[in-house]
Amino acid sequence: QVQLEESGGGLVQAGGSLRLSCAASGRTLNEFSMGWFRQAPGKAREFVACINWNGATTSYADFVEGRFTISRDNAKNTVYLQMNSLKPEDTAIYYCAKSRQYGSTLYRTVEDFDYWGQGTQVTVSS
């Protein structure tokens, strides 16, 4: 069993930055890709970023436009999402998730992840 806990969300003005963390317990995650997703009110959960097991490769949604960086520290069993130049449209609950499969594949769909955190709210004011 895996437990994921996000932290670092909050209220920030447009143009500001936040760093989200996702701490895992229950088992090591260093064999799995990890992802960040977000869900705004009334909208479907959408992919934000993914990182492979050792941090060597990453993938981002088009709307990120170079503003976000996903990273991981396997020694701490933690994944991060550094978000810069935040926009009001980035307002959402942000979730981290563990991939179903071992290996280096980068995933982008909800169905490819099997464990999720409870989410952390990010609110960007204009």
Tab-separated table of C-alpha atoms in Angstrom:
chain	number	residue	atom	x	y	z
A	1	GLN	CA	0.000	0.000	0.000
A	2	VAL	CA	1.203	3.480	-0.857
A	3	GLN	CA	0.221	6.731	0.801
A	4	LEU	CA	0.901	10.013	-0.961
A	5	GLU	CA	0.597	13.357	0.769
A	6	GLU	CA	0.833	16.670	-1.058
A	7	SER	CA	1.766	19.956	0.580
A	8	GLY	CA	2.857	23.437	-0.394
A	9	GLY	CA	-0.322	24.793	-1.905
A	10	GLY	CA	-1.766	28.149	-0.999
A	11	LEU	CA	-2.866	31.566	-2.204
A	12	VAL	CA	-0.462	33.508	-4.409
A	13	GLN	CA	-0.717	36.528	-6.666
A	14	ALA	CA	-0.395	36.202	-10.423
A	15	GLY	CA	3.268	36.011	-11.376
A	16	GLY	CA	4.204	34.391	-8.094
A	17	SER	CA	5.670	30.985	-7.327
A	18	LEU	CA	4.846	27.915	-5.279
A	19	ARG	CA	6.668	24.655	-4.682
A	20	LEU	CA	4.510	21.603	-4.172
A	21	SER	CA	5.799	18.492	-2.458
A	22	CYS	CA	4.497	14.935	-2.545
A	23	ALA	CA	5.797	12.684	0.208
A	24	ALA	CA	5.290	8.958	-0.088
A	25	SER	CA	5.071	6.316	2.602
A	26	GLY	CA	4.326	2.636	2.645
A	27	ARG	CA	6.800	1.668	-0.054
A	28	THR	CA	9.641	3.134	-2.010
A	29	LEU	CA	8.757	4.887	-5.251
A	30	ASN	CA	12.152	4.792	-6.909
A	31	GLU	CA	11.041	2.197	-9.483
A	32	PHE	CA	8.034	4.156	-10.713
A	33	SER	CA	7.277	7.221	-12.750
A	34	MET	CA	5.415	9.907	-10.826
A	35	GLY	CA	2.952	12.459	-12.065
A	36	TRP	CA	1.231	15.689	-11.130
A	37	PHE	CA	-2.351	16.398	-12.190
A	38	ARG	CA	-4.774	19.196	-11.414
A	39	GLN	CA	-8.517	19.649	-11.261
A	40	ALA	CA	-10.363	22.942	-11.375
A	41	PRO	CA	-14.003	23.253	-10.263
A	42	GLY	CA	-16.347	21.785	-12.849
A	43	LYS	CA	-13.515	20.438	-14.976
A	44	ALA	CA	-11.936	17.035	-15.500
A	45	ARG	CA	-8.649	16.135	-13.885
A	46	GLU	CA	-5.835	17.028	-16.275
A	47	PHE	CA	-2.211	16.080	-16.683
A	48	VAL	CA	0.436	18.571	-15.595
A	49	ALA	CA	3.807	16.782	-15.517
A	50	CYS	CA	5.476	13.394	-15.226
A	51	ILE	CA	8.974	12.280	-14.237
A	52	ASN	CA	10.566	8.889	-14.753
A	53	TRP	CA	11.949	6.725	-11.959
A	54	ASN	CA	15.400	8.324	-11.733
A	55	GLY	CA	14.527	11.858	-12.780
A	56	ALA	CA	16.346	11.630	-16.105
A	57	THR	CA	13.315	12.360	-18.273
A	58	THR	CA	10.249	14.532	-17.838
A	59	SER	CA	7.096	15.423	-19.706
A	60	TYR	CA	4.830	18.461	-19.397
A	61	ALA	CA	1.410	19.573	-20.546
A	62	ASP	CA	1.458	22.225	-23.245
A	63	PHE	CA	-0.056	24.843	-20.950
A	64	VAL	CA	2.999	24.659	-18.675
A	65	GLU	CA	5.018	26.596	-21.276
A	66	GLY	CA	8.271	26.252	-19.350
A	67	ARG	CA	6.860	27.686	-16.115
A	68	PHE	CA	6.804	24.455	-14.037
A	69	THR	CA	9.554	21.982	-13.165
A	70	ILE	CA	8.982	18.478	-11.836
A	71	SER	CA	11.758	16.825	-9.850
A	72	ARG	CA	12.256	14.040	-7.351
A	73	ASP	CA	14.484	13.018	-4.472
A	74	ASN	CA	14.373	9.237	-4.217
A	75	ALA	CA	16.366	9.273	-0.995
A	76	LYS	CA	13.496	11.218	0.565
A	77	ASN	CA	10.768	9.369	-1.370
A	78	THR	CA	9.461	12.775	-2.432
A	79	VAL	CA	8.416	14.414	-5.700
A	80	TYR	CA	8.254	18.159	-6.265
A	81	LEU	CA	6.543	20.586	-8.605
A	82	GLN	CA	8.107	24.034	-8.787
A	83	MET	CA	5.603	26.455	-10.279
A	84	ASN	CA	6.698	29.902	-11.437
A	85	SER	CA	4.917	32.719	-13.250
A	86	LEU	CA	1.587	31.473	-11.969
A	87	LYS	CA	-1.596	32.578	-13.698
A	88	PRO	CA	-5.194	32.742	-12.398
A	89	GLU	CA	-6.048	29.858	-14.734
A	90	ASP	CA	-3.597	27.664	-12.782
A	91	THR	CA	-6.051	27.728	-9.862
A	92	ALA	CA	-6.971	24.118	-9.058
A	93	ILE	CA	-6.444	21.257	-6.666
A	94	TYR	CA	-3.109	19.639	-7.498
A	95	TYR	CA	-2.630	15.900	-7.073
A	96	CYS	CA	0.417	13.678	-7.239
A	97	ALA	CA	0.152	10.103	-8.398
A	98	LYS	CA	2.222	6.948	-8.794
A	99	SER	CA	2.371	5.109	-12.116
A	100	ARG	CA	0.923	1.594	-12.305
A	101	GLN	CA	3.934	0.150	-14.099
A	102	TYR	CA	7.603	-0.091	-13.225
A	103	GLY	CA	10.134	1.525	-15.488
A	104	SER	CA	10.988	4.700	-17.317
A	105	THR	CA	7.888	5.301	-19.375
A	106	LEU	CA	6.344	8.746	-19.007
A	107	TYR	CA	2.562	8.699	-18.684
A	108	ARG	CA	-0.052	11.406	-19.248
A	109	THR	CA	-3.447	9.850	-18.568
A	110	VAL	CA	-5.289	9.317	-15.281
A	111	GLU	CA	-5.706	5.619	-16.012
A	112	ASP	CA	-1.939	5.061	-16.015
A	113	PHE	CA	-1.681	5.942	-12.303
A	114	ASP	CA	-2.945	3.826	-9.426
A	115	TYR	CA	-2.259	5.716	-6.196
A	116	TRP	CA	-3.213	9.331	-5.592
A	117	GLY	CA	-2.777	11.863	-2.850
A	118	GLN	CA	-5.646	13.865	-1.391
A	119	GLY	CA	-4.576	17.011	-3.229
A	120	THR	CA	-3.437	20.488	-2.289
A	121	GLN	CA	-5.283	23.667	-3.242
A	122	VAL	CA	-3.502	26.269	-5.353
A	123	THR	CA	-5.259	29.602	-5.772
A	124	VAL	CA	-3.801	32.343	-7.964
A	125	SER	CA	-5.323	35.787	-7.641
A	126	SER	CA	-5.271	38.360	-10.434
